[in-house]
Amino acid sequence: TIPNDTLFVLFGAEGDLSWRLVIPALFNLFLDGHLPQRFHLIAVDRADTDAAALAAHYLKGVTENSRKGAPQPEEWKGFAGSIRYIKADATKLEGFKILADTLDAQEAEWASKAERVFYLATPPSLFELIAIGLGAAGLAQDRERVRLVVEKPLGSDLESFREINTALCRIFEERQLFRIDHFLGKETVQNILAMRFANPIFEPIWNRRYVDHVTITAAETLGVEKRGGYYEHAGALRDMVQNHLIQLLCLVAMEPPVSYDADDIRNRKVDVLHALRQIAPDDVDRVASRGQYAEGWIHGDKLPPYRAEPGVDPHSNIETYAALKLYVDNWRWQDVPFYLRTGKRMASDVSEISIRFRDVPHHAFPASVGLNTQPVRLVIQLNPEQGIVLKFMAKEPGSPLRLRPVDMRFSYKEAFQVDSPAAYETLLWDVMLGDATLFMRADQVEAAWKLLMPILRVWAENPASDFPNYAAGSWGPESSDLLVACDGNSWLAPT
Ligand code: BG6
């Protein structure tokens, strides 16, 4: 499928997000023949620059950040030719009028109406202003062809999310709003639904009768890099849990959708969010753990503590690690704990979902054969490995009888022999096609904020007395181990 003629308007065109993710993704779509013949990238920013200078800047971004590496000069020329630049200030209406004229003129030249995508790669503080500018210039009206793409963070709590959302919904209809959670564009994340609902064997055991608990991990060795300014207002709970981790939980826990239609899927995900047990302020310490990294070693490098990172308050109370124990109160999942954890400067880069199955009801083998060395688990690997691993017990060859843990593996790389598209490639293509399946609907974002509000409040009102409480290069604070140990469980080493 190739999208219709498209005018892709990129606000914040000079910024890091455009340079690092959006442009490399668009360029790869171009290389793979997924962009329409008639495609223009209309870059908008406040900087004094022009299309040629911007193209040179983007070429560097693509070279450094694209999964396909440095472009061939001819290919780059083909893409760079579609770039136009408009200098505009989001606080003034003139810029939006120029933009409207530019888009109209291009459609007149093409003698056809195009899809118009407005992508806000700007600080969230500009979302409302840009939406107002687009509305005032008459650029939001075509409900079929016009789409607005916004990135997280959408608000910093329930109230601010509602404010931003109400402002956007005054100008755009919900079906025009594409809220990006880039985890949903990852191949391995999309495959969760394929695995669960395109195969008959998983669903019968996908419930409280067979599943003991679920663990979702997103660990990074990176620190906050140059993002201290942003991170000081976010923290791990807002940056990763509110969106990415909760979305993963929804995909694991949702009921089968009636169809692969955007709203059918999103309705089932919202059902999960509504079933999540609400957290009472008094329970926060029992169900949530927070950490902040101290100095430590990763891959032989000594790394500074969070509080010494650029842009970070030396007394910061912001968490760089968060772990949560959640319950989905419904027929399928009653009393099955879902443990979520994410952190910066962890021991390794690994994102995975581990479904730990219950033990056998009766142990026929004597304990001496080694039955209990490994619980049966299905591990959905998101990063750096991409695949699915079933970990179970098998008989060792020979006698006497001994059991040993083994793995049954599906690897994307081996099975398909092709590089998976980057999450942004998938998502941008979907925006151009108008398919909102992999985007967050307002009610999902709202429910996720609502769930986390008690934790955010308690953590803000009670600064952590033990920060920093985990060494860079470790697996997080002790309180996080206790969170699962009190149920007789452990995080288990990532695969
Ligand atoms: C972003 C967060 O949304 O996701 C970052 O803001 C985080 O802090 C990143 O590093 C992780 O994404 P990925 O795709 O690299 O796993």
Short mmCIF file of C-alpha atoms and ligand atoms in Angstrom, two decimals:
data_model
loop_
_atom_site.label_atom_id
_atom_site.label_comp_id
_atom_site.label_asym_id
_atom_site.label_seq_id
_atom_site.Cartn_x
_atom_site.Cartn_y
_atom_site.Cartn_z
CA THR A 1 0.00 0.00 0.00
CA ILE A 2 1.28 3.42 -0.88
CA PRO A 3 -0.20 6.51 0.76
CA ASN A 4 -1.96 9.12 -1.36
CA ASP A 5 -0.10 12.30 -2.31
CA THR A 6 1.23 13.68 0.96
CA LEU A 7 2.26 17.03 2.35
CA PHE A 8 4.18 16.20 5.50
CA VAL A 9 4.61 19.30 7.67
CA LEU A 10 7.30 18.94 10.31
CA PHE A 11 7.21 21.49 13.12
CA GLY A 12 10.44 21.62 15.13
CA ALA A 13 12.32 20.71 11.97
CA GLU A 14 15.68 21.82 13.36
CA GLY A 15 15.28 19.85 16.57
CA ASP A 16 16.85 16.65 17.81
CA LEU A 17 13.78 14.43 17.37
CA SER A 18 13.48 15.38 13.69
CA TRP A 19 17.17 14.83 13.09
CA ARG A 20 17.52 11.58 15.00
CA LEU A 21 14.24 9.76 14.33
CA VAL A 22 11.71 11.41 12.04
CA ILE A 23 13.91 12.16 9.02
CA PRO A 24 15.80 8.83 9.05
CA ALA A 25 12.43 7.07 9.19
CA LEU A 26 10.99 9.10 6.30
CA PHE A 27 14.13 8.52 4.27
CA ASN A 28 13.97 4.77 4.80
CA LEU A 29 10.31 4.77 3.76
CA PHE A 30 11.44 6.59 0.63
CA LEU A 31 14.16 4.00 -0.02
CA ASP A 32 11.71 1.15 0.45
CA GLY A 33 9.28 2.69 -2.03
CA HIS A 34 6.66 3.39 0.65
CA LEU A 35 6.33 7.12 0.04
CA PRO A 36 3.96 8.37 -2.64
CA GLN A 37 5.43 9.74 -5.85
CA ARG A 38 4.12 13.13 -4.84
CA PHE A 39 5.51 13.78 -1.40
CA HIS A 40 6.79 17.02 0.07
CA LEU A 41 8.40 17.51 3.43
CA ILE A 42 7.58 20.99 4.60
CA ALA A 43 9.98 21.75 7.40
CA VAL A 44 8.90 24.49 9.79
CA ASP A 45 11.04 26.13 12.44
CA ARG A 46 12.10 29.51 13.77
CA ALA A 47 15.70 29.22 12.60
CA ASP A 48 17.25 31.28 9.80
CA THR A 49 17.98 28.43 7.47
CA ASP A 50 16.89 27.14 4.10
CA ALA A 51 16.02 23.84 2.48
CA ALA A 52 19.57 23.17 1.24
CA ALA A 53 21.20 23.81 4.63
CA LEU A 54 18.55 21.72 6.33
CA ALA A 55 19.06 18.87 3.86
CA ALA A 56 22.80 18.90 4.63
CA HIS A 57 22.03 18.80 8.35
CA TYR A 58 19.57 15.92 7.83
CA LEU A 59 22.08 13.98 5.76
CA LYS A 60 24.32 13.85 8.81
CA GLY A 61 21.38 12.77 10.96
CA VAL A 62 20.48 9.97 8.56
CA THR A 63 24.10 8.85 8.29
CA GLU A 64 24.42 8.63 12.06
CA ASN A 65 21.01 7.35 13.00
CA SER A 66 19.48 5.30 10.21
CA ARG A 67 19.50 1.51 10.51
CA LYS A 68 20.59 1.49 6.86
CA GLY A 69 23.66 3.66 7.46
CA ALA A 70 24.96 6.39 5.15
CA PRO A 71 22.78 7.07 2.10
CA GLN A 72 24.00 6.74 -1.48
CA PRO A 73 24.35 10.27 -2.94
CA GLU A 74 21.80 9.65 -5.72
CA GLU A 75 19.23 8.27 -3.30
CA TRP A 76 19.72 11.14 -0.90
CA LYS A 77 19.32 13.63 -3.75
CA GLY A 78 15.99 12.05 -4.62
CA PHE A 79 14.70 12.51 -1.09
CA ALA A 80 16.32 15.88 -0.36
CA GLY A 81 14.57 17.32 -3.41
CA SER A 82 11.25 17.00 -1.60
CA ILE A 83 12.31 19.28 1.30
CA ARG A 84 10.88 22.81 1.58
CA TYR A 85 11.52 25.20 4.44
CA ILE A 86 9.22 27.73 6.06
CA LYS A 87 10.50 30.01 8.78
CA ALA A 88 7.66 30.52 11.24
CA ASP A 89 7.05 31.38 14.86
CA ALA A 90 4.38 29.22 16.47
CA THR A 91 3.18 32.16 18.53
CA LYS A 92 2.28 34.27 15.47
CA LEU A 93 -0.48 33.73 12.96
CA GLU A 94 1.47 34.95 9.89
CA GLY A 95 3.53 31.77 9.73
CA PHE A 96 0.40 29.63 9.60
CA LYS A 97 -1.02 31.75 6.78
CA ILE A 98 2.17 31.26 4.79
CA LEU A 99 1.96 27.56 5.51
CA ALA A 100 -1.67 27.42 4.34
CA ASP A 101 -0.75 29.24 1.11
CA THR A 102 2.19 26.91 0.51
CA LEU A 103 0.05 23.81 0.94
CA ASP A 104 -2.74 25.18 -1.25
CA ALA A 105 -0.26 26.16 -3.96
CA GLN A 106 1.27 22.69 -3.94
CA GLU A 107 -2.10 21.01 -4.24
CA ALA A 108 -3.00 23.38 -7.06
CA GLU A 109 0.21 22.38 -8.85
CA TRP A 110 -0.56 18.71 -8.35
CA ALA A 111 -4.19 19.37 -9.27
CA SER A 112 -5.28 17.12 -6.42
CA LYS A 113 -5.97 17.18 -2.73
CA ALA A 114 -3.19 15.65 -0.63
CA GLU A 115 -3.03 14.03 2.78
CA ARG A 116 -1.81 16.70 5.17
CA VAL A 117 0.18 15.46 8.13
CA PHE A 118 1.21 17.96 10.81
CA TYR A 119 3.91 16.41 12.94
CA LEU A 120 4.78 18.29 16.13
CA ALA A 121 8.41 17.48 16.90
CA THR A 122 8.45 20.44 19.28
CA PRO A 123 8.44 20.85 23.05
CA PRO A 124 4.98 19.92 24.38
CA SER A 125 4.53 23.50 25.59
CA LEU A 126 3.94 24.44 21.93
CA PHE A 127 1.32 21.78 21.12
CA GLU A 128 -1.63 23.93 22.04
CA LEU A 129 -0.30 27.06 20.34
CA ILE A 130 0.43 25.23 17.11
CA ALA A 131 -2.98 23.57 17.16
CA ILE A 132 -4.60 26.98 17.62
CA GLY A 133 -2.50 28.42 14.78
CA LEU A 134 -3.49 25.55 12.47
CA GLY A 135 -7.14 25.97 13.42
CA ALA A 136 -7.08 29.74 12.90
CA ALA A 137 -5.48 29.35 9.47
CA GLY A 138 -8.23 26.89 8.48
CA LEU A 139 -5.74 24.04 8.29
CA ALA A 140 -7.53 21.59 10.57
CA GLN A 141 -10.91 21.43 8.87
CA ASP A 142 -10.58 18.57 6.43
CA ARG A 143 -11.35 15.73 8.85
CA GLU A 144 -10.48 13.03 6.32
CA ARG A 145 -7.15 14.27 5.07
CA VAL A 146 -5.66 16.29 7.92
CA ARG A 147 -3.85 14.55 10.78
CA LEU A 148 -1.98 15.90 13.78
CA VAL A 149 0.83 13.83 15.26
CA VAL A 150 1.99 14.50 18.80
CA GLU A 151 4.68 12.88 20.87
CA LYS A 152 4.70 12.07 24.51
CA PRO A 153 4.87 13.48 27.14
CA LEU A 154 1.22 14.43 26.90
CA GLY A 155 0.94 16.34 30.12
CA SER A 156 2.77 15.66 33.34
CA ASP A 157 -0.25 14.45 35.29
CA LEU A 158 -3.94 13.76 34.83
CA GLU A 159 -4.99 17.37 35.01
CA SER A 160 -2.40 18.74 32.58
CA PHE A 161 -3.14 15.89 30.16
CA ARG A 162 -6.81 16.79 30.23
CA GLU A 163 -6.00 20.44 29.58
CA ILE A 164 -3.78 19.70 26.56
CA ASN A 165 -6.20 17.16 25.23
CA THR A 166 -9.21 19.42 25.57
CA ALA A 167 -7.29 22.15 23.75
CA LEU A 168 -6.39 19.80 20.88
CA CYS A 169 -9.93 18.40 20.71
CA ARG A 170 -11.36 21.88 20.34
CA ILE A 171 -9.63 22.08 16.98
CA PHE A 172 -9.25 18.48 15.81
CA GLU A 173 -11.50 15.45 15.96
CA GLU A 174 -10.21 12.40 17.83
CA ARG A 175 -9.80 10.49 14.55
CA GLN A 176 -7.35 13.17 13.36
CA LEU A 177 -5.14 12.88 16.45
CA PHE A 178 -2.24 10.45 16.29
CA ARG A 179 -0.54 10.19 19.69
CA ILE A 180 2.75 8.40 19.28
CA ASP A 181 4.02 5.78 21.66
CA HIS A 182 6.96 4.51 19.65
CA PHE A 183 7.02 1.16 21.49
CA LEU A 184 3.81 0.27 19.68
CA GLY A 185 5.61 0.59 16.35
CA LYS A 186 8.27 -1.97 17.28
CA GLU A 187 7.93 -5.19 15.29
CA THR A 188 8.23 -7.36 18.37
CA VAL A 189 5.51 -5.41 20.14
CA GLN A 190 3.15 -5.74 17.19
CA ASN A 191 3.94 -9.42 17.14
CA ILE A 192 2.43 -9.87 20.61
CA LEU A 193 -1.02 -9.69 19.05
CA ALA A 194 0.00 -11.95 16.16
CA MET A 195 1.37 -14.52 18.56
CA ARG A 196 -1.64 -14.45 20.83
CA PHE A 197 -4.43 -14.23 18.30
CA ALA A 198 -3.11 -15.87 15.13
CA ASN A 199 -2.29 -19.13 16.93
CA PRO A 200 -4.71 -21.33 18.78
CA ILE A 201 -2.26 -22.74 21.34
CA PHE A 202 -1.44 -19.76 23.53
CA GLU A 203 -4.87 -18.42 24.37
CA PRO A 204 -6.10 -21.48 26.33
CA ILE A 205 -3.22 -21.09 28.80
CA TRP A 206 -3.18 -17.30 28.81
CA ASN A 207 -4.97 -16.80 32.09
CA ARG A 208 -4.84 -17.13 35.87
CA ARG A 209 -5.20 -20.91 35.80
CA TYR A 210 -1.83 -21.30 34.07
CA VAL A 211 0.02 -18.02 34.48
CA ASP A 212 1.66 -17.36 37.83
CA HIS A 213 2.87 -13.85 37.14
CA VAL A 214 4.06 -11.56 34.35
CA THR A 215 7.22 -9.47 34.38
CA ILE A 216 7.81 -6.54 32.03
CA THR A 217 11.33 -5.10 31.94
CA ALA A 218 12.71 -2.13 30.00
CA ALA A 219 16.27 -1.59 31.17
CA GLU A 220 18.81 0.74 29.61
CA THR A 221 22.50 1.23 30.24
CA LEU A 222 22.17 4.83 29.01
CA GLY A 223 21.86 7.59 31.57
CA VAL A 224 19.88 10.74 30.94
CA GLU A 225 22.46 11.97 28.41
CA LYS A 226 21.77 15.61 27.52
CA ARG A 227 18.13 15.34 28.55
CA GLY A 228 18.57 16.33 32.20
CA GLY A 229 16.35 19.38 31.74
CA TYR A 230 13.45 17.26 30.49
CA TYR A 231 14.09 14.32 32.79
CA GLU A 232 14.08 16.49 35.92
CA HIS A 233 10.39 17.13 35.25
CA ALA A 234 9.65 13.60 34.15
CA GLY A 235 11.39 10.71 35.90
CA ALA A 236 11.06 7.05 35.02
CA LEU A 237 7.38 6.79 35.91
CA ARG A 238 6.29 9.52 33.50
CA ASP A 239 8.96 8.83 30.89
CA MET A 240 8.51 5.07 30.51
CA VAL A 241 5.81 3.54 32.71
CA GLN A 242 2.88 5.87 31.95
CA ASN A 243 3.18 5.07 28.27
CA HIS A 244 5.46 2.28 27.04
CA LEU A 245 5.21 -0.21 29.89
CA ILE A 246 1.50 0.19 30.44
CA GLN A 247 0.90 -0.22 26.72
CA LEU A 248 2.87 -3.48 26.80
CA LEU A 249 0.82 -4.66 29.75
CA CYS A 250 -2.37 -3.91 27.80
CA LEU A 251 -1.20 -5.99 24.84
CA VAL A 252 -0.37 -8.93 27.07
CA ALA A 253 -3.55 -8.75 29.12
CA MET A 254 -6.23 -7.68 26.61
CA GLU A 255 -9.08 -9.89 25.47
CA PRO A 256 -9.18 -11.03 21.84
CA PRO A 257 -10.47 -8.20 19.62
CA VAL A 258 -13.32 -8.84 17.22
CA SER A 259 -11.22 -7.51 14.35
CA TYR A 260 -7.89 -5.83 13.67
CA ASP A 261 -9.71 -2.54 13.38
CA ALA A 262 -8.13 0.40 15.24
CA ASP A 263 -11.04 0.90 17.58
CA ASP A 264 -11.71 -2.77 18.22
CA ILE A 265 -8.15 -3.17 19.41
CA ARG A 266 -8.06 0.03 21.36
CA ASN A 267 -11.36 -0.79 23.06
CA ARG A 268 -9.92 -4.05 24.36
CA LYS A 269 -6.84 -2.23 25.62
CA VAL A 270 -8.95 0.32 27.42
CA ASP A 271 -10.83 -2.54 29.09
CA VAL A 272 -7.53 -3.61 30.64
CA LEU A 273 -6.78 -0.09 31.81
CA HIS A 274 -10.19 0.11 33.42
CA ALA A 275 -9.64 -3.23 35.13
CA LEU A 276 -6.30 -2.22 36.66
CA ARG A 277 -6.63 -2.14 40.42
CA GLN A 278 -6.46 1.46 41.59
CA ILE A 279 -3.71 2.26 44.05
CA ALA A 280 -4.57 3.80 47.40
CA PRO A 281 -2.05 6.41 48.66
CA ASP A 282 -1.35 4.23 51.71
CA ASP A 283 -0.43 1.33 49.45
CA VAL A 284 2.12 3.15 47.33
CA ASP A 285 5.12 1.82 49.27
CA ARG A 286 3.79 -1.71 48.96
CA VAL A 287 3.23 -1.64 45.21
CA ALA A 288 5.87 0.74 43.91
CA SER A 289 9.61 1.13 44.25
CA ARG A 290 11.75 4.04 43.09
CA GLY A 291 15.46 4.41 42.60
CA GLN A 292 18.05 6.89 41.49
CA TYR A 293 21.44 5.86 40.19
CA ALA A 294 24.64 6.52 42.04
CA GLU A 295 28.01 6.41 40.33
CA GLY A 296 29.10 3.03 39.07
CA TRP A 297 30.72 1.06 36.29
CA ILE A 298 29.27 -0.06 32.97
CA HIS A 299 31.37 -1.81 30.30
CA GLY A 300 34.56 -0.76 32.06
CA ASP A 301 33.64 2.95 32.25
CA LYS A 302 33.17 4.75 35.52
CA LEU A 303 29.97 6.77 35.27
CA PRO A 304 28.79 9.72 37.33
CA PRO A 305 25.70 9.67 39.55
CA TYR A 306 22.41 11.08 38.22
CA ARG A 307 22.77 14.11 40.48
CA ALA A 308 25.99 15.07 38.70
CA GLU A 309 24.51 14.85 35.17
CA PRO A 310 24.18 18.12 33.18
CA GLY A 311 20.94 19.96 33.86
CA VAL A 312 20.19 17.95 37.02
CA ASP A 313 19.64 19.40 40.47
CA PRO A 314 22.43 18.12 42.79
CA HIS A 315 19.70 17.29 45.34
CA SER A 316 17.24 15.90 42.83
CA ASN A 317 14.41 13.70 44.06
CA ILE A 318 13.66 12.40 40.55
CA GLU A 319 13.56 8.64 40.06
CA THR A 320 15.65 7.07 37.31
CA TYR A 321 14.24 3.66 38.17
CA ALA A 322 10.66 2.62 38.86
CA ALA A 323 9.09 -0.74 39.56
CA LEU A 324 5.40 -1.46 40.05
CA LYS A 325 3.19 -4.34 41.03
CA LEU A 326 -0.17 -4.17 39.29
CA TYR A 327 -3.25 -6.35 39.22
CA VAL A 328 -5.83 -6.63 36.48
CA ASP A 329 -9.10 -7.22 38.27
CA ASN A 330 -11.06 -9.25 35.78
CA TRP A 331 -12.11 -12.84 35.11
CA ARG A 332 -8.93 -13.76 33.28
CA TRP A 333 -6.27 -12.20 35.50
CA GLN A 334 -7.61 -12.01 39.03
CA ASP A 335 -4.69 -12.13 41.52
CA VAL A 336 -1.98 -12.58 38.90
CA PRO A 337 0.71 -9.98 39.64
CA PHE A 338 2.09 -7.93 36.75
CA TYR A 339 5.52 -6.63 37.73
CA LEU A 340 6.82 -3.70 35.68
CA ARG A 341 10.31 -2.24 35.96
CA THR A 342 12.36 0.27 34.04
CA GLY A 343 15.58 2.09 34.75
CA LYS A 344 18.46 4.10 33.39
CA ARG A 345 22.06 3.00 33.89
CA MET A 346 21.11 -0.60 34.50
CA ALA A 347 23.41 -3.59 34.13
CA SER A 348 22.40 -4.24 30.52
CA ASP A 349 20.15 -3.07 27.70
CA VAL A 350 17.23 -5.40 27.71
CA SER A 351 13.50 -5.11 27.14
CA GLU A 352 11.38 -8.18 27.49
CA ILE A 353 8.11 -9.58 28.73
CA SER A 354 8.27 -12.79 30.70
CA ILE A 355 5.18 -14.91 31.26
CA ARG A 356 5.92 -17.23 34.15
CA PHE A 357 3.66 -20.30 34.22
CA ARG A 358 2.46 -22.10 37.31
CA ASP A 359 4.27 -25.15 38.58
CA VAL A 360 3.04 -28.65 37.78
CA PRO A 361 0.21 -29.67 40.11
CA HIS A 362 2.03 -32.80 41.23
CA HIS A 363 5.75 -33.61 41.29
CA ALA A 364 6.09 -37.16 40.00
CA PHE A 365 9.87 -36.90 39.68
CA PRO A 366 12.04 -37.06 42.78
CA ALA A 367 13.58 -33.69 43.73
CA SER A 368 17.02 -35.13 42.97
CA VAL A 369 16.38 -34.95 39.18
CA GLY A 370 16.53 -31.17 39.32
CA LEU A 371 12.93 -30.32 38.48
CA ASN A 372 12.88 -26.98 40.21
CA THR A 373 15.86 -25.37 38.58
CA GLN A 374 13.77 -23.42 36.08
CA PRO A 375 10.16 -22.34 36.06
CA VAL A 376 8.47 -22.62 32.66
CA ARG A 377 8.43 -19.18 31.06
CA LEU A 378 7.59 -17.67 27.74
CA VAL A 379 9.82 -14.68 27.09
CA ILE A 380 8.92 -12.13 24.46
CA GLN A 381 12.20 -10.40 23.66
CA LEU A 382 11.94 -6.84 22.43
CA ASN A 383 15.53 -5.67 22.68
CA PRO A 384 18.41 -6.35 21.94
CA GLU A 385 17.32 -9.84 20.88
CA GLN A 386 14.09 -9.90 18.94
CA GLY A 387 12.18 -13.08 19.30
CA ILE A 388 10.29 -15.44 21.56
CA VAL A 389 11.84 -18.01 23.86
CA LEU A 390 10.04 -20.80 25.65
CA LYS A 391 12.06 -21.92 28.65
CA PHE A 392 11.18 -25.33 29.96
CA MET A 393 12.63 -28.51 31.43
CA ALA A 394 13.91 -31.43 29.34
CA LYS A 395 15.50 -34.75 30.07
CA GLU A 396 19.27 -34.87 29.75
CA PRO A 397 20.50 -37.66 27.48
CA GLY A 398 21.52 -40.88 29.24
CA SER A 399 20.82 -42.17 32.69
CA PRO A 400 20.28 -41.75 35.53
CA LEU A 401 17.33 -39.48 34.88
CA ARG A 402 18.22 -35.79 35.15
CA LEU A 403 16.22 -32.79 34.04
CA ARG A 404 17.79 -29.67 32.68
CA PRO A 405 16.45 -26.24 31.66
CA VAL A 406 16.40 -25.71 27.89
CA ASP A 407 15.22 -23.03 25.47
CA MET A 408 13.06 -23.24 22.39
CA ARG A 409 13.73 -20.13 20.33
CA PHE A 410 12.13 -18.12 17.59
CA SER A 411 14.42 -15.39 16.30
CA TYR A 412 13.27 -12.69 13.91
CA LYS A 413 16.66 -12.44 12.31
CA GLU A 414 16.88 -16.14 11.57
CA ALA A 415 13.26 -16.61 10.56
CA PHE A 416 12.91 -13.65 8.24
CA GLN A 417 16.48 -12.76 7.26
CA VAL A 418 15.54 -9.11 6.92
CA ASP A 419 16.12 -6.11 9.05
CA SER A 420 12.95 -5.01 10.88
CA PRO A 421 11.80 -1.47 10.10
CA ALA A 422 12.40 1.05 12.87
CA ALA A 423 9.34 1.82 14.98
CA TYR A 424 9.11 5.33 13.51
CA GLU A 425 9.04 3.98 9.97
CA THR A 426 6.02 1.85 10.78
CA LEU A 427 4.26 4.63 12.63
CA LEU A 428 4.87 7.38 10.07
CA TRP A 429 3.67 5.16 7.29
CA ASP A 430 0.53 4.39 9.29
CA VAL A 431 -0.09 8.10 9.84
CA MET A 432 0.10 8.74 6.11
CA LEU A 433 -2.30 5.85 5.51
CA GLY A 434 -4.60 7.13 8.25
CA ASP A 435 -4.39 3.93 10.30
CA ALA A 436 -4.59 4.72 14.02
CA THR A 437 -4.32 1.14 15.33
CA LEU A 438 -0.85 1.64 16.78
CA PHE A 439 -1.56 5.05 18.30
CA MET A 440 -2.87 5.96 21.71
CA ARG A 441 -6.43 7.08 22.03
CA ALA A 442 -7.21 9.81 24.57
CA ASP A 443 -9.05 7.46 26.92
CA GLN A 444 -5.99 5.19 27.16
CA VAL A 445 -3.65 8.02 28.03
CA GLU A 446 -6.11 9.39 30.54
CA ALA A 447 -6.62 6.03 32.26
CA ALA A 448 -2.86 5.51 32.52
CA TRP A 449 -2.41 8.92 34.16
CA LYS A 450 -5.28 8.21 36.52
CA LEU A 451 -3.69 4.96 37.63
CA LEU A 452 -0.34 6.57 38.38
CA MET A 453 -1.57 9.73 40.11
CA PRO A 454 -1.41 8.35 43.68
CA ILE A 455 2.20 7.26 43.16
CA LEU A 456 3.19 10.56 41.56
CA ARG A 457 1.63 12.46 44.45
CA VAL A 458 3.11 10.35 47.23
CA TRP A 459 6.57 10.44 45.63
CA ALA A 460 6.45 14.19 45.10
CA GLU A 461 5.26 14.87 48.65
CA ASN A 462 7.75 12.50 50.29
CA PRO A 463 11.25 12.96 48.90
CA ALA A 464 13.19 9.70 48.91
CA SER A 465 15.51 9.63 51.91
CA ASP A 466 17.80 7.00 50.40
CA PHE A 467 18.59 8.51 46.96
CA PRO A 468 20.88 7.64 45.27
CA ASN A 469 20.07 4.03 46.06
CA TYR A 470 21.46 1.90 43.24
CA ALA A 471 24.84 1.81 41.58
CA ALA A 472 25.06 2.52 37.87
CA GLY A 473 25.51 -0.88 36.27
CA SER A 474 23.32 -2.75 38.78
CA TRP A 475 19.76 -4.07 38.59
CA GLY A 476 18.15 -1.31 40.65
CA PRO A 477 17.41 -0.71 44.32
CA GLU A 478 16.83 -3.34 46.96
CA SER A 479 13.24 -2.16 47.50
CA SER A 480 12.47 -3.35 43.98
CA ASP A 481 13.63 -6.88 44.81
CA LEU A 482 11.50 -6.80 47.94
CA LEU A 483 8.47 -5.77 45.92
CA VAL A 484 8.45 -9.16 44.22
CA ALA A 485 10.17 -11.19 46.94
CA CYS A 486 7.26 -10.60 49.32
CA ASP A 487 5.12 -12.66 46.89
CA GLY A 488 7.76 -15.40 46.85
CA ASN A 489 8.92 -14.29 43.37
CA SER A 490 12.03 -12.74 41.88
CA TRP A 491 12.72 -10.68 38.78
CA LEU A 492 14.72 -13.54 37.21
CA ALA A 493 17.74 -12.74 35.09
CA PRO A 494 16.83 -11.38 31.67
CA THR A 495 17.30 -13.90 28.86
C1 BG6 B 1 11.72 7.19 25.21
C2 BG6 B 1 12.17 7.72 26.52
O1 BG6 B 1 10.33 7.34 25.07
O2 BG6 B 1 12.05 5.82 25.10
C3 BG6 B 1 13.67 7.51 26.70
O3 BG6 B 1 11.87 9.10 26.62
C4 BG6 B 1 14.03 6.08 26.46
O4 BG6 B 1 14.08 7.94 27.99
C5 BG6 B 1 13.45 5.57 25.15
O5 BG6 B 1 15.44 5.99 26.42
C6 BG6 B 1 13.66 4.08 24.99
O6 BG6 B 1 13.26 3.70 23.71
P1 BG6 B 1 13.99 2.54 22.89
O7 BG6 B 1 13.23 2.43 21.63
O8 BG6 B 1 15.40 3.00 22.70
O9 BG6 B 1 13.91 1.31 23.75
#
